[in-house]
Coordinates of C-alpha atoms and ligand atoms in Angstrom, one line a residue:
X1112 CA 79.0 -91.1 -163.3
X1113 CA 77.9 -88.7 -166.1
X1114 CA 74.1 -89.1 -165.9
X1115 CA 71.8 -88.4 -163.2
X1116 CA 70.0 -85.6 -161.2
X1117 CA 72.9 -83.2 -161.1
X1118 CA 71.2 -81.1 -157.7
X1119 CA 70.2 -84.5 -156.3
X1120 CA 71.5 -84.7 -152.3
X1121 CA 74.7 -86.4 -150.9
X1122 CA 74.1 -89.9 -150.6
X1123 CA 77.5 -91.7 -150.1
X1124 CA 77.4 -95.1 -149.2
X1125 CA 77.6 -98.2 -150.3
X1126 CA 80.2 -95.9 -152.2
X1127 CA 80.8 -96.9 -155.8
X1128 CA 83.8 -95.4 -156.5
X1129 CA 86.0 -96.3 -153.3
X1130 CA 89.4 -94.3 -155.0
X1131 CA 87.3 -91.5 -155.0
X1132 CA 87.0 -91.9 -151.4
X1133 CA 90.4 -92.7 -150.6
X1134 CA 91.5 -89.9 -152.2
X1135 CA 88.9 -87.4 -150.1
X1136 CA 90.0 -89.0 -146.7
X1137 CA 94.2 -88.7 -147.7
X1138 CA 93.4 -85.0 -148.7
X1139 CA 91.8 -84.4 -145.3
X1140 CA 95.4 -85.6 -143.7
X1141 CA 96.5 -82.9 -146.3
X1142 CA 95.6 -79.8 -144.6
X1143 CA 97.1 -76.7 -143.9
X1144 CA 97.3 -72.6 -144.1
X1145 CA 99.9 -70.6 -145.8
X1146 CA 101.1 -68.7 -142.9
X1147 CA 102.2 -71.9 -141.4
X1148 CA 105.2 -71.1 -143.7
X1149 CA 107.5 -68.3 -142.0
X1150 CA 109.0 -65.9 -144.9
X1151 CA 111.4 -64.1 -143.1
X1152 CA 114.3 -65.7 -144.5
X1153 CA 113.0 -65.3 -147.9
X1154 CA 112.8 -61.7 -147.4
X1155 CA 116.4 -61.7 -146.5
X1156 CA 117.2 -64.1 -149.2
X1157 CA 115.8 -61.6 -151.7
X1158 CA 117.5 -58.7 -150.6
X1159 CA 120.8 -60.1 -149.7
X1160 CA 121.2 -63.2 -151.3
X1161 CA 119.3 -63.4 -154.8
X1162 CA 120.6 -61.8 -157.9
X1163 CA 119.0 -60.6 -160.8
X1164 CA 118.5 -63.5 -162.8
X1165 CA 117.5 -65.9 -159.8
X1166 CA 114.5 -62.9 -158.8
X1167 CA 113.0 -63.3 -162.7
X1168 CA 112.7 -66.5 -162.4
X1169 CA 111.4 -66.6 -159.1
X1170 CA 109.2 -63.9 -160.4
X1171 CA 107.9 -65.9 -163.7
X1172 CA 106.6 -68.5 -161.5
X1173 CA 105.0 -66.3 -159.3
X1174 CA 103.4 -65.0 -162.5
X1175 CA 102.4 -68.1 -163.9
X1176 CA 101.1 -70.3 -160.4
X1177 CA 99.3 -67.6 -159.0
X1178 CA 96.7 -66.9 -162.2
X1179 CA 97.1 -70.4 -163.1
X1180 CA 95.6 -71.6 -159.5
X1181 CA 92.3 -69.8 -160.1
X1182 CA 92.0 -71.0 -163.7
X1183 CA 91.9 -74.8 -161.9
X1184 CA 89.3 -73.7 -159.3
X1185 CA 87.3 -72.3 -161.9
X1186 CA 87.3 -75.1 -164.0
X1187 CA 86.4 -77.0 -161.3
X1188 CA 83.5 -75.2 -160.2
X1189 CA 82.2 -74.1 -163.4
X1190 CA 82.8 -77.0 -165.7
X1191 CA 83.5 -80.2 -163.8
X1192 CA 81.8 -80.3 -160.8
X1193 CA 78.1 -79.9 -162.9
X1194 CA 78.9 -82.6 -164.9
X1195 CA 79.7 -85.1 -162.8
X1196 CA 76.9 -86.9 -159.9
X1197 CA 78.3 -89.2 -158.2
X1198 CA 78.4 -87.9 -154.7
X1199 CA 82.5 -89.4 -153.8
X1200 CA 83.6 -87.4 -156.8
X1201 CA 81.7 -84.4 -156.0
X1202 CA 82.8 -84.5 -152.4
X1203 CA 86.4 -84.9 -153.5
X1204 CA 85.9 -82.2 -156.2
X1205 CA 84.5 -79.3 -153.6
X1206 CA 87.5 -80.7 -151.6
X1207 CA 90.2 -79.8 -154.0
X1208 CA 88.5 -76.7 -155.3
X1209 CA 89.0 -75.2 -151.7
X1210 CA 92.6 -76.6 -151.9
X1211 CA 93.3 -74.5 -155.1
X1212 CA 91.5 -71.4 -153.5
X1213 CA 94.5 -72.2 -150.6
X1214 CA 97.4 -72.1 -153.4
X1215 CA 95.6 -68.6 -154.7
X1216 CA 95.8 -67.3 -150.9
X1217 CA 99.4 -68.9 -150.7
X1218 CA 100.7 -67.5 -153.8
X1219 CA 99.3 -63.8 -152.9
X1220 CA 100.8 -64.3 -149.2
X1221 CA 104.2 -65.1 -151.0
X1222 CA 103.9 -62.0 -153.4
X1223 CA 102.6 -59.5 -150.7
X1224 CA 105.3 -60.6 -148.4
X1225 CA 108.7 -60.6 -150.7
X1226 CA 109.7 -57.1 -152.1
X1227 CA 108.6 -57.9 -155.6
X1228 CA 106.7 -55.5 -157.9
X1229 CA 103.4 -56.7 -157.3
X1230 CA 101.7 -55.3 -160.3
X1231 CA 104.4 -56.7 -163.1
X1232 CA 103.9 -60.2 -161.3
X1233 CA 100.3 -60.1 -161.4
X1234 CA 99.9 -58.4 -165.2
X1235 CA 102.7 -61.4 -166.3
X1236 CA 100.0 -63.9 -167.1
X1237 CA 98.5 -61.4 -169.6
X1238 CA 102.0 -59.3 -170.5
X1239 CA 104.5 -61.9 -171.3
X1240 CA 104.2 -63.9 -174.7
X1241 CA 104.6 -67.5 -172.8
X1242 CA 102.8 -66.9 -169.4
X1243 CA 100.0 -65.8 -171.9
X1244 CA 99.9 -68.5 -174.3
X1245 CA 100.1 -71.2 -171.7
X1246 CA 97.0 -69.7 -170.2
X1247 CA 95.7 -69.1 -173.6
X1248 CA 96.2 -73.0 -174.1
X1249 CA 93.7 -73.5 -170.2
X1250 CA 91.3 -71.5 -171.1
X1251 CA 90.5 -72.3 -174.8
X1252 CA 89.7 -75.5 -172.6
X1253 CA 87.6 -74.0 -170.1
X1254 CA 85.4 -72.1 -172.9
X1255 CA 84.7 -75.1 -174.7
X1256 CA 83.1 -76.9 -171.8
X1257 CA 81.2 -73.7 -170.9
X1258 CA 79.6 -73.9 -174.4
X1259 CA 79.2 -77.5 -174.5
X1260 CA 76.2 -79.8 -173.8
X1261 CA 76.1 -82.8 -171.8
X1262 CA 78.5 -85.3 -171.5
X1263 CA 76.0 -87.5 -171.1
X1264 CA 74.3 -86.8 -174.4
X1265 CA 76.9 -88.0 -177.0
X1266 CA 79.8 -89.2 -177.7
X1267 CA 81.4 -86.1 -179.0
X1268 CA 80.4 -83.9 -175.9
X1269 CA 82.0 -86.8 -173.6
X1270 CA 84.8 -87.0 -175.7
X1271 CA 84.7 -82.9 -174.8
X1272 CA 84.9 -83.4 -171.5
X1273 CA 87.6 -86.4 -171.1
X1274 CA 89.6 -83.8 -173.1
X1275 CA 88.8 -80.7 -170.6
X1276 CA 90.3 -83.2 -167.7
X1277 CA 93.1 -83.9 -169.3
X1278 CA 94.0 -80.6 -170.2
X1279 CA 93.9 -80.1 -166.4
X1280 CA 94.4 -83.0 -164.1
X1281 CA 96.9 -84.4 -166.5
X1282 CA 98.7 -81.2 -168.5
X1283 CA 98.2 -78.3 -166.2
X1284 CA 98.3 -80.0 -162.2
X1285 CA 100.8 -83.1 -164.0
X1286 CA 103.2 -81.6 -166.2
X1287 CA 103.4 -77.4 -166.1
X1288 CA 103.1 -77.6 -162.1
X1289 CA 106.0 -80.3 -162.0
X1290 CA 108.1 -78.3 -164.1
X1291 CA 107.3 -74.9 -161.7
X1292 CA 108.2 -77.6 -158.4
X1293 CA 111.2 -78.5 -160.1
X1294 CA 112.4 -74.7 -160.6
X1295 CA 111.4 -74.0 -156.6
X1296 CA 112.9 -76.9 -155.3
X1297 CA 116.3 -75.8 -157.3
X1298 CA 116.5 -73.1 -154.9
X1299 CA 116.0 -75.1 -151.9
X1300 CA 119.0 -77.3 -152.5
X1301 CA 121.0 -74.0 -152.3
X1302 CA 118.8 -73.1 -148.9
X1303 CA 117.7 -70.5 -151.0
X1304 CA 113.9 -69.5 -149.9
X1305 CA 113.1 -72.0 -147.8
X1306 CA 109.6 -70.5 -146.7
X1307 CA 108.3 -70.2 -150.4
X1308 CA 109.7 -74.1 -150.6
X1309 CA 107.8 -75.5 -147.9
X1310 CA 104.7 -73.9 -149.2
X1311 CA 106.0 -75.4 -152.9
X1312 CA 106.6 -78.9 -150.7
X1313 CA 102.3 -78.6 -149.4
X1314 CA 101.2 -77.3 -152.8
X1315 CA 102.9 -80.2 -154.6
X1316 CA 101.8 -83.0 -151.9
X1317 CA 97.9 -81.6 -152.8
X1318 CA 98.6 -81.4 -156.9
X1319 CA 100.0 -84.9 -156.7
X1320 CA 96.6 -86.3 -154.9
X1321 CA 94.6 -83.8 -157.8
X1322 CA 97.0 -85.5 -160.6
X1323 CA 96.5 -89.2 -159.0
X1324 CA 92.2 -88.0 -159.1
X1325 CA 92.3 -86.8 -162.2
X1326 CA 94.5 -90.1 -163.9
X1327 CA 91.7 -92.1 -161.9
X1328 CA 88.8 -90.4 -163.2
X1329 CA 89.7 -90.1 -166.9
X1330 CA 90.5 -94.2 -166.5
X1331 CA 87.2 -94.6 -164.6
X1332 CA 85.2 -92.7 -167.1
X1333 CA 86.9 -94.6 -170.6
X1334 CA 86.4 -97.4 -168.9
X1335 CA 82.2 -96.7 -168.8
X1336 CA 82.6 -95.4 -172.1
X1337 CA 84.5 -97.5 -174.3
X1338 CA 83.4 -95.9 -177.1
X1339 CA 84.7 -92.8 -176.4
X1340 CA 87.9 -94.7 -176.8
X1341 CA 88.5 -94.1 -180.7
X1342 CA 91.9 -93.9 -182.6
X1343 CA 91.3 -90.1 -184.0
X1344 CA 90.5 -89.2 -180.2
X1345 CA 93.6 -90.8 -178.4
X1346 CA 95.7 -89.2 -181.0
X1347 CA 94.1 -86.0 -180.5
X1348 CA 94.9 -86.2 -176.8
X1349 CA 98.7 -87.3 -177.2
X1350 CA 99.0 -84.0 -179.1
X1351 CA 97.4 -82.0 -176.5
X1352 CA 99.6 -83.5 -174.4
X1353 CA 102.5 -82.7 -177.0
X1354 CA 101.5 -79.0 -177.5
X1355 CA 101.7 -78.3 -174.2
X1356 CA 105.3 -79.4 -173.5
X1357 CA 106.3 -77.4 -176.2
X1358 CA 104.7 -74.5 -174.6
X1359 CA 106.5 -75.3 -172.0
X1360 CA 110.0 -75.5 -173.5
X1361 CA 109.5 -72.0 -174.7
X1362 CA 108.1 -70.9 -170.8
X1363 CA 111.2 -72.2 -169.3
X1364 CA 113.5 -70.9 -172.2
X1365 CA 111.9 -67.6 -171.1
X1366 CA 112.1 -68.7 -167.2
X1367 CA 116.3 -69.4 -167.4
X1368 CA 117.9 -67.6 -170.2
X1369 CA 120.7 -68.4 -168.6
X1370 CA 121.1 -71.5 -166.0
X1371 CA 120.2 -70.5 -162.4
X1372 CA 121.6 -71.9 -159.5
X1373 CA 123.4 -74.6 -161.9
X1374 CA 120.0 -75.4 -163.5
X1375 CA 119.3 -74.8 -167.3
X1376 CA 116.1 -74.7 -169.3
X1377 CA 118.0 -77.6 -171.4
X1378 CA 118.0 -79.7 -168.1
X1379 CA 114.3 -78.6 -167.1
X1380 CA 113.2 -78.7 -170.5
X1381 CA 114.3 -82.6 -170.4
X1382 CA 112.5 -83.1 -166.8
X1383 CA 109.2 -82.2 -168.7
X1384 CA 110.0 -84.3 -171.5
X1385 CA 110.5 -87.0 -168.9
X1386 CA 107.2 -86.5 -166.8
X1387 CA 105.2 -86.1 -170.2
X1388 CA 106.4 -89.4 -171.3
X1389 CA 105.2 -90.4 -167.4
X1390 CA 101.7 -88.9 -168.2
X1391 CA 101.1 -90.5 -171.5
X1392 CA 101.9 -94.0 -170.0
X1393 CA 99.3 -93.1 -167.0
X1394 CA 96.8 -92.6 -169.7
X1395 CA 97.8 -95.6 -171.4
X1396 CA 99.4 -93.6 -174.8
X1397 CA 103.3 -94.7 -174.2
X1398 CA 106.2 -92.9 -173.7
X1399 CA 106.8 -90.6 -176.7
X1400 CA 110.3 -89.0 -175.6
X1401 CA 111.7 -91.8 -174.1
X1402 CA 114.6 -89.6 -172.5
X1403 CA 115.9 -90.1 -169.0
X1404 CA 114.9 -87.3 -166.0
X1405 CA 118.2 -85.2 -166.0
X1406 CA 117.4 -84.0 -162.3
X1407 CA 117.9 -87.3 -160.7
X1408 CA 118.0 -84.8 -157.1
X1409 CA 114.6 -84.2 -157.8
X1410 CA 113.3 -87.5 -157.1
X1411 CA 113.9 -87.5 -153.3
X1412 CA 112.1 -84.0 -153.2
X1413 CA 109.2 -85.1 -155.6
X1414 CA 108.6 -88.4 -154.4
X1415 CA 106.8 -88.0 -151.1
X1416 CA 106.9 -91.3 -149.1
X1417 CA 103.4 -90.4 -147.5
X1418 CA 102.0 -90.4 -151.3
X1419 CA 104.0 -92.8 -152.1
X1420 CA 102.7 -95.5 -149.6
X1421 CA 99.3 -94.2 -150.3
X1422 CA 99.7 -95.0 -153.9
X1423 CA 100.8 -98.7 -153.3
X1424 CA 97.7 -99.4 -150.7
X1425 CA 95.3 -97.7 -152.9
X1426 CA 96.3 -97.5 -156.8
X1427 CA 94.0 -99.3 -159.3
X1428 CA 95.4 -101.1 -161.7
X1429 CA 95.8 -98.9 -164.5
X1430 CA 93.6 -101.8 -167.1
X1431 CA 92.0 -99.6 -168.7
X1432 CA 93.6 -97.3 -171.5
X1433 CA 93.4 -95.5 -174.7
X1434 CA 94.1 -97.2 -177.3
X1435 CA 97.6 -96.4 -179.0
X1436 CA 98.0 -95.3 -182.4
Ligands
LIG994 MN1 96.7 -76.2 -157.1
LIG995 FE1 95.4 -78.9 -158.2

């Protein structure tokens, strides 16, 4: 998958990666357009309804999904999508990249629509101390891919790369997006902003097909490389993964000072602790937290039964793993 012409035409079938495939064809069922979502309500929600607390956090997420949307697209674009040939995986790959450029156009439709200060929402990813650093964390990423060689030249530039999908497939789409769907879906259960939530309900369906991809590709791709498979590197990616739940714990510490609509960033912090520890077993690593998920309300929102059906038809077996330390 990591060597061959890399301008070479479509040529799909016989396909030889069928999950890649599967995954195009379930995204296709995926579509839609952000003005499906009415935001009326929400308007009168903000005005009426929210109070100070509730509209910072609301506005924090708006500050963090809205940057962090075109960061993924980017990424995609610029440093996945060129290293990668075979012409399933591409397809899927210019398939979710539109996807992200519809969470950009959804996120703006949400802050152009609600009476929030536009400018402070879209200057938080650069203004507040953990917006910042978790985009600090992405792009550091990002720039090391756009300075890096071929994957299919060494070990140590595939190693590179497995790292760069991790950092996105797995930290930012599996664990900071999870955390931002838990914090949305919070105000749902109090019919709080029900517009913003079923857009929140379509973005998560999509990042759960992207996080699914992503799980599958990084497995597909150690599982051609074995030897990219060492000790020093699976440790190295459990404390990616570990840094950025940290960040994390200090974004939603900044998110809920205090709780919100009966949620603290003690509970949400645990929820992230809990999906990290889901992550890391995906990738074959363990759990490392081993705590329970303290939102067990989530798991009816979360757990789509679409996805979930699709999971059970489709899922590889997860055989192939990093190795634990
Ligand atoms: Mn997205
Ligand atoms: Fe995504």
């Amino acid at each position: 998958m990591l060597s061959g012409d890399v301008i070479e035409p479509v040529r799909l079938f016989p396909l030889r990666y069928p999950w890649a495939y599967a995954h195009l064809q379930q995204a296709k069922r995926n579509s839609w357009f952000p003005e499906e979502a009415p935001l009326h309500d929400d308007v009168r929600d903000w005005q009426e309804r929210l109070g100070p607390e509730e509209k910072h956090a609301v506005e924090m997420l708006l500050g963090f999904f809205n940057p962090m949307e075109s960061l993924v697209t980017t990424n995609i674009v610029m440093a996945v999508y060129p290293r990668l040939t075979a012409p399933e995986v591409r397809l899927y790959l210019a398939r979710q990249a539109w996807e992200e450029a519809n969470h950009v156009m959804a996120f703006e439709y949400v802050i152009k629509t609600l009476p929030v200060d536009r400018e402070r929402v879209f200057n938080l990813h650069r203004d507040h101390p953990a917006i910042a650093a978790k985009e600090a964390f992405q792009r550091r990423l990002t720039e090391a891919l756009l300075q890096a060689g071929d994957p299919a030249d060494s070990v140590g530039e595939r190693q590179r790369f497995l790292f760069n999908l991790v950092g996105y497939f797995v930290v930012l789409e599996g664990i900071f997006f999870y955390s931002g769907f838990a914090l949305a879906l919070a105000f749902r259960r109090r019919n709080l902003l029900r517009g913003l939530c079923s857009l929140v309900d379509w973005v998560l369906r999509d990042e759960s097909l992207h996080l699914s991809f992503g799980i599958h590709l990084v497995l597909e791709l150690l599982g051609e490389h074995p030897e990219v498979m060492t000790a020093g590197f699976s440790r190295r990616v459990k404390s990616l993964i570990l840094e950025a739940v940290e960040l994390e714990e200090n974004y939603n510490r900044a998110v809920l000072p205090r709780p919100v609509l009966g949620l603290s960033a003690g509970e949400l912090n645990g929820y992230v602790r809990y999906i990290a520890d889901r992550r890391l077993e995906e990738l074959g690593l363990g759990a490392h937290f081993k705590a329970e998920n303290p939102l067990k309300w989530l798991a009816a929102e979360v757990d789509l039964p679409e996805l979930v059906n699709f999971f059970e038809a489709r899922n590889i077996n997860y055989e192939v793993g990093i190795p634990r330390t």
